[in-house]
Amino acid sequence: MVHGAEWTTKELFTYPNEYIYWTIQIVMYPLMTGFVAGAFVLSSLYHVFGQKDIKDLAKFSLVFSFALLIVAPMPLLFHLQQPQRNTEVFFTPHFTSAIAAFGMVYLIYMMIVAAEVWFVYRKHFVEQAIALIGKGGLINFVNRLIFNLLTLGAYDIGEQAVHKDEKLIKVLAGIGIPVAFFLHGYAGFIFGSVKANALWTTPLMPIIFIMSAVVSGVALCMVTYIVIMEWKKFRAKKKHEDQVSVEIKGAEVDVIRKTSKYLIAAMIAAMTLEMLDLVFRGYTAMKSWDILRSVIYGKDFFNIFVLQYLCGNLIPFILLLIPGLTIRRAVIATLLVLLGVFMMRWNVVIGGQAFSNSYAGYMHYSMPIIPHNLEAFKEGAAGALVIAILPFVFFWFFNKFAPSLKFKRDNNE
Amino acid sequence: MTRRGFIITIVKGAALAALPAGALKVLSPSEVMAAIKETPVLWGFVVDTYKCVGCGLCVKACKQENEIPLEVPVSRTWVERYIILKDGRVLIDSPHAGANGFTSQKVNNIEVNPENIAKAFFVPKLCNQCENPPCVQVCPVGATYKTTDGVILIDRKWCIGCGYCIQSCPYGARFFNPILRVAEKCTFCYHRISQGMKTACVDACPFGARQIGNLKDRNDPVTKIIQNERVSVLKDAFGTKPQVYYIGMDENVR
Ligand code: SF4
Ligand code: SF4
């Protein structure tokens, strides 16, 4: 069977070769790179701009962003028809292609984030490696080996050396911000530069993507942070019910309130740009507008206006704006924001293929739910779920060596 | 230094500074080839829509020649049927890429009463071998490329199957080869034309609706048609500069 026929239904006239070729994985791809960029920007707010009150969240965001970064290109692997040839993108890059450039930017960005994480945790690695000296047992031995490897041989944790580290962290975080924007702007450019697609082609696309990336990354970090902290608190309470002395800190509402301000600002920018795009299309009413309108206001109305704008933008916006933000309200709002961002990606990627290039017909994507064959797994709900879960698995693993979460109240700070 | 001398120095300096920028220009392989030896061939195609009767023999011949199974609905070339009704509605279809001809009076499951038809015609389509091809521009690994004689080809051993080229073609010319799982499209039967033969579709058309020729040869019948008759190309506004020219195009053609 021809690729795409599995999930595409056609209506009226479409060219014979037209199918939904870019499916859920291409929705996941900008979603993931957006998370990466947003999480990194959040962490930089502390590292570069010295926003001390979000320090805990920022530290977590950095490590989480690294975990997300590893997963970011995986949707592409799931989606390629010849995934075994993926390295060709690096060995024979074709620089007029936005995807080829993405590979390069991704590698550079990866190095920056990895370096920053390393500088932040170098002291910790050394301390652990030293602490494990002389301890018996296989696990301790393996751990010591890993920590020794992680230090990369730099054992100097004198005041001067650590101070130097801090300076470098600031520099790396500073360089990282434009590169993160560039990375995600490129993801937007991949779509925005396809002149054949009436919905995608707009120079606003990269900026829209960058703004919604910040929104998504901040929201994801907030909600993940809250859930982990509250879960730990809950667990600890259960364990030590009688031991009042063990105080476990949950997510602090101050941190969340402060972060939600950044979230609101990013949301305003994202929404303004998206509205501008929509109004402009309607106002200029190019040839493609007839079919676009029938998709935007007709076929995709529920996805765009109800799920994306109402549930994903307006409601959480109001929830965050009402004074006296509580943790619970923040969780609901950020989850809704995440829904909104997912729907935005969906409406761009799938919505952009919902109409024929002949402007005379429509295509519908029915996402395969049951993975009855490899194709239906890779480009269906199951594959997307794998991609969605992986960053948390990676984070859990990284956090073992680079602990980014502080549960106990520490009065020294 | 006199003022004149000064100006001359500036101009010279500017010229020198501008030189490396030009000298460092990166040439694409085809540009290098063209610089070494100007090829005497540029392939062009002419479709006469007045002559097409929608029999679909070209589609069948193409599928056989290029090993695209007949039963899959994708095709390197296809034929579209346009029916414009008296009330202004436009009905278009291309069942099975038109391979089996158009014998049904139903268009997209709507029964059409011949009385209501204002005009109807067929439009064969294929890859336009664009002079400015977006599909080549976007390929992340350079698997899609342009030959010196103007034909766009795909390296099947190099294509990673990302589908970016498929998205970037405004004409719907591209699809994934159902067997090889790499990008696929019409190549003007490059393996045939480079051996002095015509394309499979040109040979198969009993009505002469399709012709292929060398646009650099002023005496080639195809070149003559393009030069002397009123022809047009598809979706001119995209700036792709198609090399497939149509006679008798209608404003309703998409
Ligand atoms: S018609 Fe499409 S596939 Fe053919 S050269 Fe032009 S853009 Fe490329
Ligand atoms: S599908 Fe193949 S030929 Fe097309 S852009 Fe991707 S790698 Fe290039």
XYZ file of C-alpha atoms and ligand atoms in Angstrom:
683
model
C 0.000 0.000 0.000
C 1.156 3.512 -0.725
C 2.427 5.545 2.199
C -0.339 7.675 3.656
C -3.292 5.656 2.353
C -3.605 3.953 5.737
C -4.882 7.089 7.470
C -5.966 9.484 4.719
C -9.550 9.899 3.594
C -10.154 12.129 0.624
C -13.109 14.292 -0.211
C -13.970 15.859 -3.581
C -10.982 16.402 -5.894
C -7.425 15.956 -4.721
C -4.446 15.186 -6.915
C -3.981 11.394 -7.093
C -0.601 11.600 -5.358
C -1.773 13.694 -2.446
C -1.961 12.077 0.957
C -1.342 13.164 4.513
C 2.390 12.510 4.388
C 3.311 14.343 7.586
C 1.483 12.836 10.515
C 1.462 12.853 14.308
C 5.253 12.553 14.537
C 5.646 15.834 12.700
C 3.259 17.277 15.264
C 5.453 15.898 18.037
C 8.627 17.214 16.465
C 7.983 20.971 16.791
C 6.232 20.262 20.073
C 9.403 18.699 21.484
C 11.863 21.267 20.114
C 9.511 23.920 21.463
C 9.648 22.383 24.918
C 13.437 22.310 24.724
C 13.700 25.950 23.781
C 11.138 27.082 26.337
C 12.667 25.094 29.184
C 16.091 26.453 28.382
C 14.858 30.038 28.283
C 13.251 29.520 31.675
C 16.499 28.220 33.137
C 18.372 31.152 31.626
C 16.140 33.607 33.413
C 18.024 32.601 36.517
C 21.458 31.929 35.063
C 21.702 35.006 32.877
C 19.239 37.490 34.245
C 19.702 36.541 37.872
C 16.038 35.988 38.703
C 16.905 34.400 42.053
C 13.352 33.728 43.143
C 12.922 31.026 40.508
C 16.281 29.391 41.187
C 14.934 25.939 42.076
C 12.667 25.791 39.071
C 15.463 27.063 36.830
C 17.874 24.363 37.935
C 15.277 21.714 37.261
C 14.458 23.251 33.855
C 18.045 23.020 32.704
C 18.354 19.290 33.276
C 14.839 18.699 31.998
C 15.633 20.690 28.876
C 18.607 18.405 28.248
C 16.369 15.351 28.551
C 13.898 16.905 26.123
C 16.692 17.776 23.756
C 17.723 14.151 23.410
C 14.175 13.232 22.448
C 13.569 16.198 20.121
C 14.863 14.623 16.876
C 13.385 11.192 17.574
C 10.006 11.937 15.988
C 11.884 12.467 12.729
C 13.380 9.004 13.006
C 9.931 7.541 13.527
C 8.651 9.371 10.511
C 11.416 8.810 7.939
C 10.730 6.159 5.340
C 14.435 5.251 5.395
C 15.411 5.935 9.012
C 18.626 3.943 8.692
C 19.930 6.670 6.384
C 19.328 9.510 8.851
C 23.032 10.326 9.312
C 23.199 11.475 5.700
C 21.669 14.717 6.925
C 24.955 15.396 8.718
C 27.319 13.944 6.152
C 25.786 15.361 3.013
C 23.855 18.366 4.211
C 22.168 20.365 1.505
C 22.213 23.880 2.838
C 19.269 25.258 0.923
C 17.132 22.873 2.964
C 15.718 24.020 6.278
C 15.784 20.471 7.630
C 19.497 20.066 6.859
C 20.250 23.314 8.644
C 18.210 22.117 11.571
C 20.594 19.212 12.040
C 23.547 21.568 12.349
C 21.836 23.993 14.691
C 20.662 21.067 16.781
C 24.189 19.718 17.217
C 25.567 23.107 18.200
C 22.762 23.659 20.643
C 23.218 20.199 22.116
C 26.870 20.984 22.831
C 25.980 24.258 24.512
C 23.381 22.696 26.793
C 25.587 19.711 27.600
C 28.446 22.041 28.476
C 26.237 24.186 30.655
C 24.880 21.180 32.538
C 28.414 19.954 33.020
C 29.643 23.232 34.460
C 26.661 23.457 36.767
C 27.223 19.954 38.126
C 31.001 19.630 37.911
C 31.443 20.379 41.579
C 28.832 17.804 42.441
C 30.483 15.162 40.276
C 33.815 15.716 41.952
C 32.302 15.642 45.409
C 30.501 12.407 44.674
C 33.559 10.791 43.161
C 35.574 11.687 46.237
C 32.839 10.651 48.665
C 32.637 7.214 47.083
C 36.325 6.478 47.503
C 36.890 3.466 49.716
C 33.246 2.392 49.769
C 32.739 -1.267 48.938
C 30.059 -2.946 46.846
C 29.520 -3.214 43.141
C 27.006 -0.384 42.885
C 29.309 2.027 44.636
C 32.114 0.947 42.372
C 30.058 1.538 39.218
C 28.793 4.843 40.524
C 32.278 5.978 41.351
C 33.388 5.042 37.881
C 30.556 7.031 36.330
C 31.180 10.079 38.483
C 34.871 9.921 37.742
C 34.064 9.799 34.044
C 31.638 12.682 34.403
C 34.298 14.925 35.909
C 36.262 14.532 32.671
C 39.361 14.674 34.797
C 38.759 18.181 36.130
C 38.945 17.712 39.879
C 39.782 21.243 40.949
C 36.871 22.534 43.009
C 38.715 25.322 44.714
C 36.938 28.622 45.099
C 38.655 30.115 42.088
C 37.828 27.222 39.801
C 34.189 27.167 40.874
C 33.947 30.889 40.323
C 35.298 30.402 36.828
C 32.651 27.720 36.245
C 29.953 30.136 37.258
C 31.166 32.723 34.838
C 31.205 30.191 32.020
C 27.697 29.048 32.910
C 26.501 32.574 32.478
C 28.201 32.879 29.112
C 26.857 29.535 27.889
C 23.338 30.314 29.058
C 23.623 33.663 27.320
C 24.718 32.159 24.008
C 22.147 29.426 24.465
C 19.167 31.761 24.344
C 19.606 32.989 20.765
C 20.591 29.502 19.651
C 17.468 28.071 21.297
C 15.386 30.671 19.486
C 17.215 29.889 16.291
C 16.646 26.175 16.755
C 12.969 26.581 17.122
C 12.699 29.396 14.639
C 14.142 26.936 12.164
C 11.425 24.429 12.963
C 8.994 27.198 12.082
C 10.946 28.010 8.943
C 10.634 24.392 7.794
C 6.918 25.031 7.489
C 6.870 28.737 6.726
C 9.113 28.326 3.690
C 6.946 25.749 1.921
C 5.416 28.056 -0.644
C 3.320 25.254 -2.074
C 1.287 25.074 1.125
C -1.168 27.925 1.477
C -1.529 27.554 5.238
C 2.141 27.225 6.073
C 3.662 29.847 3.892
C 4.090 32.977 5.994
C 7.189 34.766 7.270
C 5.482 34.973 10.648
C 5.760 31.227 11.119
C 9.218 31.179 12.796
C 8.248 33.929 15.258
C 4.914 32.321 16.018
C 6.773 29.095 16.717
C 9.336 30.773 18.964
C 6.672 32.466 21.058
C 4.588 29.360 21.460
C 7.791 27.458 22.247
C 8.434 29.685 25.230
C 4.812 29.250 26.305
C 4.991 25.478 26.020
C 8.375 25.080 27.696
C 7.505 27.259 30.660
C 4.149 25.536 31.096
C 5.657 22.061 30.882
C 8.403 22.863 33.380
C 5.905 24.393 35.776
C 3.537 21.491 35.742
C 6.260 18.827 35.877
C 7.994 20.619 38.717
C 4.777 20.950 40.695
C 3.794 17.330 40.168
C 7.201 15.947 41.191
C 7.490 18.172 44.254
C 3.974 17.541 45.452
C 4.343 13.817 44.877
C 7.521 13.716 46.960
C 5.830 15.689 49.706
C 2.880 13.361 49.654
C 5.093 10.275 49.773
C 7.217 11.658 52.567
C 4.195 12.571 54.619
C 2.894 9.042 54.302
C 6.201 7.524 55.328
C 7.016 9.720 58.291
C 3.605 10.584 59.537
C 4.762 10.751 63.123
C 8.135 12.311 62.445
C 7.249 15.978 62.333
C 10.905 16.908 62.194
C 11.272 15.752 58.592
C 10.074 18.653 56.584
C 9.707 18.071 52.907
C 9.200 21.051 50.761
C 6.566 20.970 48.053
C 6.373 23.396 45.168
C 6.417 26.916 46.507
C 3.551 29.077 45.443
C 5.781 32.163 45.165
C 7.959 30.499 42.567
C 4.920 29.389 40.641
C 3.326 32.824 40.774
C 6.467 34.485 39.563
C 6.892 32.003 36.717
C 3.274 32.350 35.705
C 3.983 36.029 35.006
C 6.515 35.020 32.364
C 4.040 32.528 31.028
C 1.348 35.176 30.690
C 3.697 37.541 28.878
C 4.717 34.845 26.407
C 1.089 33.867 25.887
C 0.122 37.419 25.000
C 2.888 37.599 22.407
C 1.984 34.204 20.942
C -1.714 34.949 20.728
C -1.181 38.380 19.190
C 0.957 36.929 16.432
C -1.463 34.130 15.668
C -4.373 36.544 15.512
C -2.394 38.861 13.258
C -1.741 35.963 10.906
C -5.407 35.003 10.801
C -6.677 38.543 10.311
C -4.105 39.218 7.622
C -5.094 36.139 5.649
C -8.744 37.062 5.786
C -8.084 40.679 4.921
C -5.832 40.053 1.940
C -8.001 37.126 0.814
C -5.578 35.616 -1.646
C -6.717 32.901 -4.025
C -6.191 30.236 -1.372
C -8.376 32.015 1.186
C -11.608 30.329 0.036
C -10.325 26.874 0.860
C -8.432 28.056 3.937
C -11.557 29.685 5.285
C -13.571 26.542 4.757
C -10.942 24.616 6.726
C -10.376 27.161 9.501
C -13.984 28.156 10.103
C -15.538 24.904 8.959
C -13.787 21.573 9.101
C -11.254 22.461 11.788
C -13.442 24.896 13.734
C -13.579 22.740 16.842
C -9.840 22.026 16.807
C -8.858 25.629 16.233
C -11.375 27.763 18.031
C -12.639 25.490 20.772
C -9.608 23.372 21.691
C -6.739 25.690 20.762
C -8.010 29.208 21.363
C -10.733 28.747 23.972
C -9.478 25.819 26.090
C -5.802 26.255 25.347
C -5.456 30.023 25.439
C -8.381 32.001 26.784
C -9.415 29.896 29.783
C -5.900 29.334 31.169
C -5.114 32.981 30.520
C -8.010 34.025 32.733
C -7.146 31.358 35.308
C -3.612 32.687 35.565
C -4.706 36.303 35.702
C -7.172 35.981 38.570
C -5.285 37.178 41.658
C -4.240 34.749 44.373
C -2.990 31.980 42.126
C -2.962 28.636 43.911
C -0.909 25.590 43.043
C -3.999 23.689 42.011
C -5.199 26.465 39.721
C -1.728 26.726 38.229
C -1.749 23.018 37.438
C -5.095 23.220 35.679
C -4.050 26.305 33.744
C -0.693 24.924 32.625
C -2.248 21.630 31.557
C -4.721 23.584 29.454
C -1.887 25.636 27.997
C -0.139 22.409 27.019
C -3.304 21.221 25.325
C -3.433 24.537 23.487
C 0.154 24.269 22.281
C -0.333 20.684 21.158
C -3.450 21.706 19.239
C -1.580 24.621 17.682
C 1.061 22.220 16.336
C -1.649 19.816 15.238
C -3.630 22.510 13.468
C -0.556 23.721 11.626
C 0.826 20.331 10.601
C -2.347 18.321 10.039
C -4.491 21.347 9.222
C -1.977 22.362 6.578
C -2.603 19.081 4.819
C -6.345 19.094 5.300
C -6.922 20.612 1.892
C -5.698 19.689 -1.549
C -3.163 21.817 -3.386
C -5.766 21.941 -6.128
C -7.916 23.941 -3.669
C -10.765 21.722 -4.830
C -10.856 18.997 -2.199
C -10.025 17.921 1.319
C -8.050 15.273 3.135
C -8.679 13.930 6.578
C -6.157 12.291 8.898
C -7.516 9.499 11.071
C -4.714 8.848 13.515
C -4.120 5.098 13.891
C -4.861 4.226 17.508
C -4.253 0.494 17.456
C -0.709 -0.295 16.277
C -1.663 -3.222 14.056
C 1.478 -2.842 11.949
C 4.773 -0.972 12.125
C 3.475 1.957 10.113
C 0.416 2.383 12.307
C 2.631 2.217 15.372
C 5.224 4.682 14.159
C 2.818 7.270 12.825
C -0.045 6.716 15.221
C -1.018 7.304 18.807
C 1.330 4.645 20.200
C 4.431 6.140 18.603
C 3.481 9.605 19.781
C 3.019 8.300 23.302
C 6.489 6.796 23.281
C 7.909 10.170 22.294
C 5.881 11.908 24.964
C 7.028 9.589 27.751
C 10.709 9.358 26.841
C 11.774 12.813 28.118
C 10.559 11.897 31.598
C 12.455 8.623 31.519
C 15.623 10.410 30.447
C 15.093 13.064 33.083
C 14.661 10.458 35.796
C 17.924 8.897 34.695
C 19.895 12.153 34.401
C 18.587 13.315 37.719
C 20.329 10.402 39.380
C 23.682 11.930 38.510
C 22.785 15.585 38.241
C 20.210 16.105 40.996
C 18.222 19.140 40.001
C 15.475 18.940 42.579
C 15.798 19.946 46.171
C 13.220 18.447 48.481
C 14.461 19.368 51.911
C 14.157 22.855 53.224
C 17.595 24.309 53.443
C 17.885 27.285 55.695
C 21.328 28.286 54.560
C 20.043 29.640 51.284
C 47.473 62.535 -2.228
C 45.238 64.532 -4.542
C 41.510 64.236 -4.162
C 41.356 62.450 -7.497
C 44.017 59.991 -6.512
C 42.218 59.372 -3.293
C 38.952 58.546 -5.035
C 40.718 56.236 -7.461
C 42.331 54.405 -4.571
C 38.971 54.024 -2.859
C 37.363 52.668 -6.001
C 40.219 50.244 -6.535
C 40.033 49.132 -2.938
C 36.299 48.587 -3.179
C 36.730 46.584 -6.350
C 39.372 44.444 -4.681
C 37.186 43.954 -1.642
C 34.267 42.910 -3.814
C 36.341 40.393 -5.729
C 36.660 37.603 -3.164
C 32.900 37.544 -2.585
C 32.395 36.692 -6.237
C 35.383 34.378 -6.380
C 34.156 32.360 -3.432
C 30.723 31.653 -4.884
C 29.856 28.006 -4.314
C 28.839 26.348 -7.542
C 26.352 23.520 -7.644
C 27.468 20.403 -9.555
C 25.167 21.248 -12.434
C 26.563 24.772 -12.626
C 30.074 23.406 -12.741
C 29.061 21.016 -15.493
C 27.378 23.796 -17.388
C 30.455 25.989 -17.024
C 32.729 23.278 -18.355
C 30.543 22.292 -21.235
C 27.302 23.853 -22.305
C 24.979 20.913 -22.960
C 23.131 21.057 -26.251
C 19.951 19.644 -24.750
C 17.164 21.057 -22.588
C 14.142 18.810 -22.347
C 10.699 20.352 -22.708
C 7.205 18.940 -22.974
C 4.049 20.043 -24.692
C 0.550 18.851 -23.826
C -2.261 19.598 -26.256
C -5.413 19.420 -24.169
C -7.598 19.704 -27.280
C -6.299 16.360 -28.434
C -6.607 14.436 -25.173
C -9.661 12.167 -24.978
C -8.957 10.786 -21.502
C -8.308 7.205 -22.608
C -5.611 6.769 -19.948
C -3.270 4.747 -22.153
C -0.407 7.074 -21.240
C -0.942 6.438 -17.523
C -0.990 2.680 -18.063
C 2.136 2.808 -20.201
C 3.919 4.966 -17.641
C 3.068 2.667 -14.776
C 4.311 -0.325 -16.684
C 7.487 1.359 -17.867
C 8.380 2.736 -14.461
C 7.190 -0.172 -12.343
C 4.489 1.539 -10.338
C 1.816 -1.120 -9.684
C -1.389 -0.474 -11.585
C -3.612 -1.053 -8.580
C -2.064 1.641 -6.342
C -3.711 5.010 -6.865
C -0.465 7.051 -7.111
C 1.154 7.687 -10.468
C 3.996 9.575 -12.147
C 1.551 10.945 -14.668
C -2.181 11.270 -14.459
C -5.170 12.634 -16.333
C -7.757 14.965 -14.815
C -11.305 15.376 -16.076
C -12.903 18.813 -15.840
C -16.641 19.272 -16.203
C -17.944 22.807 -16.029
C -21.695 22.905 -15.560
C -24.008 25.538 -16.936
C -24.605 26.843 -13.418
C -20.882 27.533 -13.093
C -20.002 24.627 -10.825
C -16.727 22.891 -11.596
C -16.442 19.126 -11.159
C -13.024 17.511 -11.282
C -11.912 13.926 -10.874
C -9.110 11.539 -11.693
C -10.104 8.056 -10.533
C -7.059 5.764 -10.410
C -5.063 8.615 -11.898
C -7.198 8.171 -15.012
C -5.461 4.901 -15.874
C -8.698 3.162 -16.805
C -10.148 6.031 -18.781
C -13.292 7.921 -17.884
C -16.267 5.712 -18.643
C -18.533 6.696 -15.782
C -20.878 9.669 -15.841
C -20.378 10.002 -12.118
C -17.896 12.552 -10.849
C -16.946 12.124 -7.180
C -20.097 10.022 -6.805
C -22.337 12.719 -8.273
C -24.276 11.681 -11.357
C -23.884 14.325 -14.048
C -26.640 14.999 -16.545
C -24.989 15.711 -19.935
C -27.639 18.348 -20.578
C -26.212 20.504 -17.808
C -22.647 20.484 -19.058
C -21.301 23.718 -20.475
C -17.864 22.404 -21.364
C -15.692 19.433 -20.473
C -12.116 18.472 -21.203
C -9.154 16.433 -20.004
C -5.835 17.647 -18.685
C -2.881 15.240 -18.545
C -0.342 16.095 -15.888
C 3.201 15.107 -14.989
C 6.229 16.555 -13.259
C 6.970 19.959 -14.776
C 10.762 19.571 -14.444
C 10.721 23.100 -13.081
C 13.588 25.384 -13.935
C 13.435 26.679 -10.364
C 12.395 23.513 -8.526
C 11.387 23.877 -4.857
C 11.677 20.105 -4.456
C 15.414 20.291 -5.129
C 15.799 23.273 -2.852
C 14.332 21.577 0.217
C 15.863 18.081 0.076
C 17.963 17.847 3.257
C 20.481 15.413 1.773
C 20.584 16.530 -1.841
C 19.009 13.292 -3.046
C 16.860 15.245 -5.469
C 18.866 17.081 -8.087
C 18.714 18.732 -11.459
C 20.572 17.372 -14.456
C 22.274 19.648 -16.959
C 19.575 18.896 -19.491
C 16.904 20.214 -17.177
C 15.387 17.039 -15.765
C 14.878 16.636 -12.008
C 15.947 13.212 -10.737
C 15.923 11.393 -7.404
C 18.794 9.286 -6.070
C 16.939 6.284 -4.725
C 19.951 5.090 -2.777
C 20.312 8.387 -0.993
C 16.736 9.551 -0.284
C 15.948 9.314 3.435
C 12.213 9.450 2.837
C 11.425 12.619 4.754
C 8.732 13.738 2.349
C 9.830 17.368 2.388
C 10.024 17.448 -1.412
C 6.527 16.013 -1.651
C 5.229 18.854 0.507
C 7.092 21.471 -1.466
C 5.827 20.564 -4.934
C 2.817 22.758 -5.750
C 1.659 20.332 -8.442
C 1.264 17.114 -6.489
C 3.774 15.460 -8.802
C 5.556 13.538 -6.041
C 4.697 10.545 -3.874
C 6.438 7.705 -2.091
C 7.293 4.725 -4.254
C 5.082 2.011 -2.765
C 7.779 -0.635 -3.186
C 11.073 1.184 -2.667
C 9.763 3.613 -0.031
C 11.636 6.599 -1.404
C 10.421 9.760 -3.126
C 9.163 9.113 -6.648
C 7.998 11.200 -9.579
C 8.020 11.546 -13.342
C 11.533 11.757 -14.808
C 10.477 12.325 -18.436
C 11.555 8.651 -18.717
C 15.149 9.798 -18.412
C 16.423 6.300 -19.116
C 14.629 6.432 -22.464
C 15.132 9.991 -23.649
C 18.853 9.843 -22.972
C 18.955 6.847 -25.323
C 17.217 8.651 -28.155
C 13.750 7.273 -27.449
C 10.555 9.108 -26.569
C 8.903 8.812 -23.168
C 6.553 5.884 -22.623
C 3.525 8.181 -22.401
C 4.365 10.035 -25.625
C 4.719 6.721 -27.440
C 1.481 5.421 -25.938
C -0.764 8.383 -26.779
C -2.719 7.506 -29.956
C -3.803 11.129 -30.464
C -0.495 12.960 -30.218
C -1.601 14.944 -27.205
C 1.849 14.619 -25.646
C 5.162 15.618 -27.165
C 8.688 15.850 -25.852
C 11.554 17.729 -27.425
C 14.771 19.661 -27.095
C 14.129 23.289 -26.275
C 17.650 24.255 -27.332
C 17.029 23.031 -30.869
C 15.175 25.754 -32.764
C 13.937 23.278 -35.346
C 12.468 20.839 -32.867
C 8.670 20.651 -33.310
C 8.186 21.149 -29.576
C 10.332 24.275 -29.550
C 8.431 25.590 -32.532
C 5.075 25.105 -30.821
C 6.255 26.920 -27.710
C 7.698 29.737 -29.753
C 4.944 30.208 -32.257
C 1.737 29.225 -30.516
C -0.129 30.423 -27.451
C 0.892 28.183 -24.629
C 0.780 28.451 -20.884
C 2.141 26.704 -17.830
C 0.514 25.529 -14.601
C 0.524 27.691 -11.465
C 2.808 30.314 -12.862
C 2.539 32.390 -9.674
C 4.721 30.010 -7.686
C 7.738 31.055 -9.709
C 8.794 27.472 -10.363
C 9.135 28.050 -14.141
C 7.685 24.784 -15.445
C 9.067 23.183 -18.582
C 5.774 21.511 -19.446
C 3.689 23.749 -21.692
C -0.029 23.446 -22.331
C -2.099 24.233 -25.374
C -5.756 25.062 -24.758
C -5.546 25.646 -21.026
C -8.702 26.750 -19.207
C -8.908 29.087 -16.233
C -10.545 26.334 -14.207
C -7.533 24.058 -14.384
C -5.923 23.678 -10.989
S 6.665 19.717 -10.770
Fe 7.050 19.378 -8.597
S 8.374 17.589 -8.525
Fe 8.446 18.361 -10.632
S 10.235 19.723 -10.649
Fe 8.437 21.005 -10.241
S 8.355 21.102 -8.013
Fe 9.710 19.392 -8.510
S 11.896 12.455 0.497
Fe 13.935 11.953 -0.293
S 14.185 13.183 -2.151
Fe 12.457 14.028 -0.989
S 13.331 15.666 0.260
Fe 13.330 13.830 1.542
S 15.331 12.883 1.211
Fe 15.054 14.387 -0.465
